GROMACS .gro file of C-alpha atoms in nm:
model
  367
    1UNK     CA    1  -0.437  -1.914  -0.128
    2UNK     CA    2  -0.419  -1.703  -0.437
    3UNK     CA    3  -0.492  -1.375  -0.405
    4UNK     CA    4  -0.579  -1.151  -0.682
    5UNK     CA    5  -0.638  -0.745  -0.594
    6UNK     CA    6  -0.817  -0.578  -0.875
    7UNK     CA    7  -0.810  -0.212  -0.971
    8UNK     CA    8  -0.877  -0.019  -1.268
    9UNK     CA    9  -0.590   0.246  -1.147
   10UNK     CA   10  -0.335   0.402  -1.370
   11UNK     CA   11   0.009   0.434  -1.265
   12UNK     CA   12   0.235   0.633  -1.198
   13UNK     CA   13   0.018   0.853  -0.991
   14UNK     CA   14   0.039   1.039  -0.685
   15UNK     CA   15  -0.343   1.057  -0.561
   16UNK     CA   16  -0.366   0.947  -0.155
   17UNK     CA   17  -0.593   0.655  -0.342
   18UNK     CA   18  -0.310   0.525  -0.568
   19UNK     CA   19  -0.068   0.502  -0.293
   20UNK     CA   20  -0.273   0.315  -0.016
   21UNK     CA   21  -0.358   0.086  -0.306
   22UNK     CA   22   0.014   0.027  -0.445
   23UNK     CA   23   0.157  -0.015  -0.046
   24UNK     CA   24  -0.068  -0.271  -0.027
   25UNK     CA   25   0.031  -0.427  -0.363
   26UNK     CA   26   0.365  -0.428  -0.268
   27UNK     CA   27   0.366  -0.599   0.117
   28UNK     CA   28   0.080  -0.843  -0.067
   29UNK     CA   29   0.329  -0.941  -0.332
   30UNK     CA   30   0.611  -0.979  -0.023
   31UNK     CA   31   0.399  -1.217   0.139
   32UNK     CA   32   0.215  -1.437  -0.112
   33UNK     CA   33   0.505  -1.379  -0.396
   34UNK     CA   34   0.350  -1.577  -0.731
   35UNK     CA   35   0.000  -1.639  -0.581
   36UNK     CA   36  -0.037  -1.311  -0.589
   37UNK     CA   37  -0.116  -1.098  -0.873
   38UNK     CA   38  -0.236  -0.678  -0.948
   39UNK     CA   39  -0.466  -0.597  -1.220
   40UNK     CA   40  -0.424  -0.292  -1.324
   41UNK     CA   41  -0.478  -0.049  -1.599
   42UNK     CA   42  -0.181   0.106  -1.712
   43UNK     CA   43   0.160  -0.026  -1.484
   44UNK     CA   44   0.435   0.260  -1.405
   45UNK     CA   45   0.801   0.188  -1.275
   46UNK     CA   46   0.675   0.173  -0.915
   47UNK     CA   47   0.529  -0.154  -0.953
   48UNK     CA   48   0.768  -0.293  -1.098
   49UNK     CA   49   0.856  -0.546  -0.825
   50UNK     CA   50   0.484  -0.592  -0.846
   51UNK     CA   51   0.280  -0.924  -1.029
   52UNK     CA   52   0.120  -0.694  -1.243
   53UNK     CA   53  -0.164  -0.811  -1.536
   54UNK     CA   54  -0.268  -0.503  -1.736
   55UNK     CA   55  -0.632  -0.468  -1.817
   56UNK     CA   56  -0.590  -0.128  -2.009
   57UNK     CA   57  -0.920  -0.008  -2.133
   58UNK     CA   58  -0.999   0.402  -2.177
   59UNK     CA   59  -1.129   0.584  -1.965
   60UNK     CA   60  -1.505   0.643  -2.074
   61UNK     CA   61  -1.578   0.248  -2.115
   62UNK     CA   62  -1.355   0.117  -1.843
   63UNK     CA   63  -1.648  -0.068  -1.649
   64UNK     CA   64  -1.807  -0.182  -1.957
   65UNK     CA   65  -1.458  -0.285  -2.067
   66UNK     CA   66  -1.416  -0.521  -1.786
   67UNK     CA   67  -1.752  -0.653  -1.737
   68UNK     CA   68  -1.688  -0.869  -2.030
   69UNK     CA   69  -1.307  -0.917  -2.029
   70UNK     CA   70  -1.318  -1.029  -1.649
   71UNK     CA   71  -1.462  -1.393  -1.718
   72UNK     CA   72  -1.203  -1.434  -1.986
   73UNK     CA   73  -0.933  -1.376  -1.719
   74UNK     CA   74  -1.106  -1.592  -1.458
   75UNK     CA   75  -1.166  -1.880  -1.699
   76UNK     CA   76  -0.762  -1.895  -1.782
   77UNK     CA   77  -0.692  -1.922  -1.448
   78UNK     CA   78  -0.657  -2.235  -1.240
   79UNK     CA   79  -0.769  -2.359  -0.898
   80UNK     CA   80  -1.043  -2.067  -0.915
   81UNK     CA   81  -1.214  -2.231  -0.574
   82UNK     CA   82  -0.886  -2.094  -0.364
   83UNK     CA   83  -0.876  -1.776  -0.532
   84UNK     CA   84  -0.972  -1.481  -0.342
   85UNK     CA   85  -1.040  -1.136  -0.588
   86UNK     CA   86  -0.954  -0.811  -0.359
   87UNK     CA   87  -1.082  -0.464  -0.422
   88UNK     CA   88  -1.236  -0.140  -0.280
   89UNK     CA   89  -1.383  -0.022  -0.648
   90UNK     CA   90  -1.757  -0.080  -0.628
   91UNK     CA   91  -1.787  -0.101  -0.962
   92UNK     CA   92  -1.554  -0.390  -1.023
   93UNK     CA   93  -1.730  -0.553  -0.746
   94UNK     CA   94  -2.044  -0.554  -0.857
   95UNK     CA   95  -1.910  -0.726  -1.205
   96UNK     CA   96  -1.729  -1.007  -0.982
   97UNK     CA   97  -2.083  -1.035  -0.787
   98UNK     CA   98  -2.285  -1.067  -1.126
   99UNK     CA   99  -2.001  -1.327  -1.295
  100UNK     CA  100  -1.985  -1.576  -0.986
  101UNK     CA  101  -2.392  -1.561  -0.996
  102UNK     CA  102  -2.371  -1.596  -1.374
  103UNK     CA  103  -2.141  -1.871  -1.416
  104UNK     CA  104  -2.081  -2.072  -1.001
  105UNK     CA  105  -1.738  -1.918  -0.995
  106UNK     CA  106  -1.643  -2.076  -0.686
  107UNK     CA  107  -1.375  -1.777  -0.604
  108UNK     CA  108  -1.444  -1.583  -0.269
  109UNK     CA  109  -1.493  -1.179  -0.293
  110UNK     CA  110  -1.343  -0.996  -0.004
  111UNK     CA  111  -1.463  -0.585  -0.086
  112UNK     CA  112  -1.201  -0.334   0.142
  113UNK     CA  113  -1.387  -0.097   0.237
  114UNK     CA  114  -1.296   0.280   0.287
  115UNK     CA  115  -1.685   0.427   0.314
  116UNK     CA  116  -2.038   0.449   0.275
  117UNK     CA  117  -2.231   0.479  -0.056
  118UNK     CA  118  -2.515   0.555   0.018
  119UNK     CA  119  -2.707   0.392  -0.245
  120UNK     CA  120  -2.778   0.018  -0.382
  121UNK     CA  121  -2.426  -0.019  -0.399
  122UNK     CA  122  -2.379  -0.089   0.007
  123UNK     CA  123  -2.649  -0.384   0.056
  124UNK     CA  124  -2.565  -0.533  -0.248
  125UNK     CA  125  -2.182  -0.546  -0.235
  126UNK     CA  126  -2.204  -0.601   0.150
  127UNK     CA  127  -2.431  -0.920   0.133
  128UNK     CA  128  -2.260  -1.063  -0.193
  129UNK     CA  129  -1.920  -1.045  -0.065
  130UNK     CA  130  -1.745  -1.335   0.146
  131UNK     CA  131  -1.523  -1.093   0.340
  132UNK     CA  132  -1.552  -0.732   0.435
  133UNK     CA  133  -1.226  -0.479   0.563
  134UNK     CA  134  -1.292  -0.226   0.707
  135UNK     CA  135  -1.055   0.095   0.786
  136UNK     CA  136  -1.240   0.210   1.098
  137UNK     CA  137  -1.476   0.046   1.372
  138UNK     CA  138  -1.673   0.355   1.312
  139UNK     CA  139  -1.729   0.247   0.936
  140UNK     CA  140  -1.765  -0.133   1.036
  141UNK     CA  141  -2.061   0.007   1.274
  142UNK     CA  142  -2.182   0.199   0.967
  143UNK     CA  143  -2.194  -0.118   0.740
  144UNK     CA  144  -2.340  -0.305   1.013
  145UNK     CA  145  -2.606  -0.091   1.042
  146UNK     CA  146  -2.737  -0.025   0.713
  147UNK     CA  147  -2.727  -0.404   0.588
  148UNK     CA  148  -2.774  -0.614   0.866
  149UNK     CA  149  -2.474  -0.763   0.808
  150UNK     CA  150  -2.301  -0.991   1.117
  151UNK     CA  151  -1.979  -0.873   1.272
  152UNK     CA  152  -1.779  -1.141   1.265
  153UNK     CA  153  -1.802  -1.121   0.829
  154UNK     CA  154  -1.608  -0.745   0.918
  155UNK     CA  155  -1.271  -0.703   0.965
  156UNK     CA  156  -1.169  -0.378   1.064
  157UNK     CA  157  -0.751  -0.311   0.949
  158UNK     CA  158  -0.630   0.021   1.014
  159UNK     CA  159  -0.434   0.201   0.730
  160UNK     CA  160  -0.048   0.224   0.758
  161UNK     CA  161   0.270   0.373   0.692
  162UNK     CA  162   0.628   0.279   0.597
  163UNK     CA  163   0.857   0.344   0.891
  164UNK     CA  164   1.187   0.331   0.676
  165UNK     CA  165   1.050   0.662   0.492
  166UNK     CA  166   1.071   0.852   0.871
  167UNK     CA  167   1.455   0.911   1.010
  168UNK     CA  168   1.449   0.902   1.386
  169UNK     CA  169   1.753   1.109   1.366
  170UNK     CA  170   1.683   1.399   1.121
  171UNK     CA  171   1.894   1.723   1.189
  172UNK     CA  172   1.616   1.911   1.187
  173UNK     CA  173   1.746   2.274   1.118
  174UNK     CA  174   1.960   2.100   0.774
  175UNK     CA  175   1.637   1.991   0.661
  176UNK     CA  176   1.442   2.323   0.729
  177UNK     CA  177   1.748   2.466   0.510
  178UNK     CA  178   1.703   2.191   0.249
  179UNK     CA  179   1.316   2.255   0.255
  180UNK     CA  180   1.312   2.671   0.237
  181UNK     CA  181   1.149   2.687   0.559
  182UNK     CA  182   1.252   2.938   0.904
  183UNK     CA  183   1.485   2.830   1.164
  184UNK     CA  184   1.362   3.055   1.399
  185UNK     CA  185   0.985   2.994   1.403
  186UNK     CA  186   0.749   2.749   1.561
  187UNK     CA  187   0.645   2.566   1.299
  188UNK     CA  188   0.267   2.426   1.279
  189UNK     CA  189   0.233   2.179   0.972
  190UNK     CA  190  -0.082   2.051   0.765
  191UNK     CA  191   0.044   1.769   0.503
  192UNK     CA  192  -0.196   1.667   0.226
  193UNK     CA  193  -0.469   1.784   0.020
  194UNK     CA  194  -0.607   2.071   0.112
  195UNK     CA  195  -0.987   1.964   0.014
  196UNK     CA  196  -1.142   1.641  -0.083
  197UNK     CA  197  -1.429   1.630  -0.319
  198UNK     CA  198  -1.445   1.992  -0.336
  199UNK     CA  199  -1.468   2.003   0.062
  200UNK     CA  200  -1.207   2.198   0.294
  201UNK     CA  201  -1.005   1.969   0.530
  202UNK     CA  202  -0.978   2.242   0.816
  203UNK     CA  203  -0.680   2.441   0.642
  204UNK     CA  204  -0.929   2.759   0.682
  205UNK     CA  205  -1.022   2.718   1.038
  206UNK     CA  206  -0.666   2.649   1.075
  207UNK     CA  207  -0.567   3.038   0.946
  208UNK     CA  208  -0.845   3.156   1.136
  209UNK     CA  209  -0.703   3.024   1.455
  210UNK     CA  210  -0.349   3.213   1.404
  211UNK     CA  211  -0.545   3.524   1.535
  212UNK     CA  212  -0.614   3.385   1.844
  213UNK     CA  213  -0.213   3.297   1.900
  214UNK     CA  214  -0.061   3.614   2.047
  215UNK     CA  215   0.301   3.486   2.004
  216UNK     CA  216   0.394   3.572   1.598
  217UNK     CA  217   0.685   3.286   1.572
  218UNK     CA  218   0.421   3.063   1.565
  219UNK     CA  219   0.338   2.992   1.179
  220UNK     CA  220   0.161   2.754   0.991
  221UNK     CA  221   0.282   2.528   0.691
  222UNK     CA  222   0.054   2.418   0.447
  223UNK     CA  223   0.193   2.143   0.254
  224UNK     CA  224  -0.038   1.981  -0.074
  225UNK     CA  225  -0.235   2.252  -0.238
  226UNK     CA  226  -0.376   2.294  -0.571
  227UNK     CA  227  -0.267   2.669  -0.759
  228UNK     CA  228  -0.626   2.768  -0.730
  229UNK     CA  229  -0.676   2.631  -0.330
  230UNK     CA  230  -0.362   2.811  -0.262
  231UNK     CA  231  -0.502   3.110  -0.381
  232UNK     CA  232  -0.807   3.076  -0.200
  233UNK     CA  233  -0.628   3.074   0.138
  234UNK     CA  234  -0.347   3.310   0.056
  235UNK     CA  235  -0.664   3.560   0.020
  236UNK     CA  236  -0.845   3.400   0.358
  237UNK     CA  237  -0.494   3.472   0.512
  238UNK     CA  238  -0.504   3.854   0.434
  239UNK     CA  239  -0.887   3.876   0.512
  240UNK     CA  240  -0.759   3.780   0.877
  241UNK     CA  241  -0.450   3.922   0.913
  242UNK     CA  242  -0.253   3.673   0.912
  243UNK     CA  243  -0.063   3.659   0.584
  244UNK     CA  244   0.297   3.672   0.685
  245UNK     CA  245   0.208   3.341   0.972
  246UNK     CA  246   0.082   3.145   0.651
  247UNK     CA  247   0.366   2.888   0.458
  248UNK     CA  248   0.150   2.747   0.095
  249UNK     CA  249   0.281   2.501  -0.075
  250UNK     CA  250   0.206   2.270  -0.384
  251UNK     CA  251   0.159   1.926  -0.377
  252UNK     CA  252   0.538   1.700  -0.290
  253UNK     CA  253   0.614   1.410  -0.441
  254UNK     CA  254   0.557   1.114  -0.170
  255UNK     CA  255   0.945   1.109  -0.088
  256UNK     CA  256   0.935   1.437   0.017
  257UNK     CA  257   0.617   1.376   0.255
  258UNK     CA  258   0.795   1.254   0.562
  259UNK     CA  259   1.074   1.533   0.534
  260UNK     CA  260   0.822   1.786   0.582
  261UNK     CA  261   0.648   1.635   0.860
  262UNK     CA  262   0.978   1.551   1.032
  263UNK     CA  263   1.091   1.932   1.031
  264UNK     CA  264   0.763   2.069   1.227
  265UNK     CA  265   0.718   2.155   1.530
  266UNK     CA  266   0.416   1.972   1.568
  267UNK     CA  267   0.142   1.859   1.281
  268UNK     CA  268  -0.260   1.912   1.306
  269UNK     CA  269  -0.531   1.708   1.173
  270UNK     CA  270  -0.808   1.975   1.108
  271UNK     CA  271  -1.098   1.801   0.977
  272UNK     CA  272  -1.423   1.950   1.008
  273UNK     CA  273  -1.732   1.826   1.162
  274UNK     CA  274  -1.936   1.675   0.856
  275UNK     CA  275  -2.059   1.319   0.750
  276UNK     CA  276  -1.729   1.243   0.520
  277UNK     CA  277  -1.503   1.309   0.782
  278UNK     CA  278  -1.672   1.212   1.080
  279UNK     CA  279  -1.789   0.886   0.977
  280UNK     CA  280  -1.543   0.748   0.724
  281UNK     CA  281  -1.271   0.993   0.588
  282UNK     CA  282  -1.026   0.826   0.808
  283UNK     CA  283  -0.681   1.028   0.688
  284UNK     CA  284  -0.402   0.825   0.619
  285UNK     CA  285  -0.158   1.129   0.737
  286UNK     CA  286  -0.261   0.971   1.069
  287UNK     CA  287   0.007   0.704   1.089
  288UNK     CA  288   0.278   0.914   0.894
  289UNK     CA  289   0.222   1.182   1.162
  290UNK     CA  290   0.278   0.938   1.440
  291UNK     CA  291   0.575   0.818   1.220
  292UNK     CA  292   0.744   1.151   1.212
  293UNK     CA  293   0.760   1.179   1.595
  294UNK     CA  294   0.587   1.500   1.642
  295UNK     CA  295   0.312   1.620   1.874
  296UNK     CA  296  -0.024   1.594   1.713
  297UNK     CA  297  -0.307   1.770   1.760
  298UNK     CA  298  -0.647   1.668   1.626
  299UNK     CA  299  -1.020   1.736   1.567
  300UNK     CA  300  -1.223   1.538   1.789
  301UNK     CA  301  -1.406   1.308   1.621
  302UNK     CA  302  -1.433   0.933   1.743
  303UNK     CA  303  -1.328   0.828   1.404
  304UNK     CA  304  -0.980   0.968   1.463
  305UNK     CA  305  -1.004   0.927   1.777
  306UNK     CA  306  -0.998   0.536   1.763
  307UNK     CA  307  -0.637   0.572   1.697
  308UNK     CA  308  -0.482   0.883   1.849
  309UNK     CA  309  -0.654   0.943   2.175
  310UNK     CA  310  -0.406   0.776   2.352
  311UNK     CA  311  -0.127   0.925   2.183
  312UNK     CA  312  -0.217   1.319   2.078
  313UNK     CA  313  -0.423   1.582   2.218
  314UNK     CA  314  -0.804   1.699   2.040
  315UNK     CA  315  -0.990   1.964   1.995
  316UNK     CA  316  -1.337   2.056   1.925
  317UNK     CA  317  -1.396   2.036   1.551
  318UNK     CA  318  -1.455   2.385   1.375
  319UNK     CA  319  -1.335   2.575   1.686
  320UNK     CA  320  -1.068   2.798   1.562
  321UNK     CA  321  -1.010   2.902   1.955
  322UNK     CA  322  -0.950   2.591   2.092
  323UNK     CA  323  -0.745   2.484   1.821
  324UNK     CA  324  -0.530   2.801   1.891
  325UNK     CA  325  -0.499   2.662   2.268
  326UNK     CA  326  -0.409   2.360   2.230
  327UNK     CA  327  -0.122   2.488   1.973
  328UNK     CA  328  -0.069   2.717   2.278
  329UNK     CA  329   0.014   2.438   2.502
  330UNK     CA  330   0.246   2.263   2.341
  331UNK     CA  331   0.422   2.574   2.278
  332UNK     CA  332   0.478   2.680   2.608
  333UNK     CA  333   0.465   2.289   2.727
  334UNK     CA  334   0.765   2.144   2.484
  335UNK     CA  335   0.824   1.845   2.715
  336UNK     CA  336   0.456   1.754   2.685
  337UNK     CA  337   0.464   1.737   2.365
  338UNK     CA  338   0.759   1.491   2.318
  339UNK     CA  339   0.591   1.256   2.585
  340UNK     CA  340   0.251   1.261   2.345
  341UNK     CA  341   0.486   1.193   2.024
  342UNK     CA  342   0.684   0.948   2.160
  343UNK     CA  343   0.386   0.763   2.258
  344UNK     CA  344   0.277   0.766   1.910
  345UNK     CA  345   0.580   0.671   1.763
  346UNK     CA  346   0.572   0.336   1.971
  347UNK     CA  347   0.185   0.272   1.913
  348UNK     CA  348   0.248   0.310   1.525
  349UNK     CA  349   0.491   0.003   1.498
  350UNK     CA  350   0.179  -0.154   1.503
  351UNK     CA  351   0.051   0.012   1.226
  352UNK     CA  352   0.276  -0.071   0.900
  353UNK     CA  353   0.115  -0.186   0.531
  354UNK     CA  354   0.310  -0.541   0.601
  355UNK     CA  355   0.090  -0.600   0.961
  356UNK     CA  356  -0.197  -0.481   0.739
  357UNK     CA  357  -0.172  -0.721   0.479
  358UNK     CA  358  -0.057  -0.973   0.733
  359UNK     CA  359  -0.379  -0.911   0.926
  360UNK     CA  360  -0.574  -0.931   0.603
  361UNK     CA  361  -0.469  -1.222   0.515
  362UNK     CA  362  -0.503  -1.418   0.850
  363UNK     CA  363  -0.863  -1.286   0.829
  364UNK     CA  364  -0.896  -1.470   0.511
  365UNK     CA  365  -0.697  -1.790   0.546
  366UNK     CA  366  -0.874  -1.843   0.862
  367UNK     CA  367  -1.262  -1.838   0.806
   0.00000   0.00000   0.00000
């Protein structure tokens, strides 16, 4: 089996996107060492233990750039009929569909998928491809239903996380020193972007619920924002009050990711009730959460869900209230909270980039 994931990414980046797509790069290249290869379009020193093959094309004319450069780099390869292209750009897709119709490539097409178009783009990548992943069973339902597609073509493989990042050992108060943050305080952490496609992730209905949590050590750290979003919620924090409870920070660099999870108290995953998030946005900070052996708290959608509700507590989505009580309760219920963390710590072995590729490429060898 050759295996060959194309992207049209640039590296070195540091969008969510880029690094799902370069773990899996890496654990591929672990596994299926030279029958694997990563197309990309500009390589960085992150990939660098990586079988890399640079397609560099601008910008502007990057699709157009490889529609036609694509059959040049299928027609140098050998053994094309046990080749298998991987890839969750719809784009590139579509110009892998059109080629094998085109010319009988005899490669297979396995699209990863990570949502819903809504447009031409679903039925006609869904029905052309061989193999379909899917990040949720939620999504895989969603694929299902709009093209009529059979469930056994669907794979559904759960992001991941790299447990070496996490310490099970941190000294937590050292790190809080390291980091700039309070010894003294309850610590409530967010950790990522604070919007997505010009959407808010929660971080506002997470201010809003400080005012409905009597006890002022408890704060809230807001790890990954933009100048401009930080801005926007420093100014939310004042309208309610709650200004001196409120932690903004810029966006970390990846290393620095599981050190700030690691020093809270416990982490929330705010996302509001709307079609991104509730039927595909599933957030990778999911299984470094669970990684950082914290109590979580989340927003109750079945999405989500799928994964934590065995191993966190929820809330009801865009309820600042209930958000507040459930913060509440692990406050004043510490023990509680370790049982729920340490429950998600042991679920998320399960959940690493290398049993994800693994997994993905059982799916593939065995059909």
């Amino acid at each position: 089996m050759q295996l060959v994931y194309l992207t049209s990414k640039k590296y070195p980046s540091s969008t969510a996107d880029h690094f799902f797509v370069r773990n899996m790069a890496e654990v591929f290249s672990k596994i299926l060492s030279e029958d694997f290869t990563f197309i990309v379009r500009q390589t960085g020193p992150e990939l660098k233990s990586i079988n890399v093959k640079v397609l560099y094309a601008p910008s502007r004319v990057r699709t157009v750039y490889y529609f036609f450069s694509l059959p040049f780099f299928i027609f140098r390869r050998h053994n094309c009929s046990d080749c298998f292209f991987f890839s969750n750009d719809p784009y590139l897709l579509s110009v892998l569909i059109f080629w094998r119709k085109i010319f009988g490539f005899k490669y297979k097409i396995c699209s990863d998928w990570h949502q819903i178009f809504q447009d031409w783009r679903d039925g006609y990548i869904a029905n052309n491809s061989d193999f379909l992943i899917s990040t949720s069973e939620r999504l895989k339902d969603l694929i299902i239903k709009k093209t009529g597609l059979q469930k056994n073509k669907i794979f559904v493989a759960y992001g991941g996380v790299d447990l070496s990042k996490f310490n099970p050992n941190t000294d937590i108060p050292n790190l809080r020193k390291q980091l700039n943050l309070p010894l003294d305080c309850i610590l409530v952490g967010y950790v990522g972007f604070y919007k997505t496609m010009g959407m808010s992730k929660g971080v506002d209905m997470m201010i809003e619920s400080l005012r409905f949590i009597p006890d002022k050590k408890v704060k809230m750290v807001f790890v990954g924002g933009k100048p401009n979003e930080i801005e926007e919620y420093q100014s939310l924090a004042i309208k309610n009050g709650v200004e001196d409870r409120c932690i903004f920070l810029g966006v970390v660099s990846q290393e620095l990711v599981p050190k700030y999870e690691q020093t809270m108290d416990m982490l929330v995953i705010p996302y509001p009730d709307k079609p991104h998030f509730r039927d595909w946005g599933f957030p990778m900070k999911v299984y470094e959460y669970m990684a950082s052996k914290k109590p979580i708290i989340y927003s109750n959608l079945p999405i989500i869900g799928e994964v934590l509700e065995d191993c966190a507590i929820s809330f009801e989505p865009d309820n600042p209230r209930d958000l507040a009580d459930k913060i509440e309760k692990f406050n004043s219920e510490p023990k509680e909270g370790i049982d729920w963390a340490e429950k998600a710590l042991e679920k998320v072995k399960n959940f690493t980039w290398q049993k994800r590729a693994e997994k993905i490429t059982n799916f593939l060898t065995r059909n």
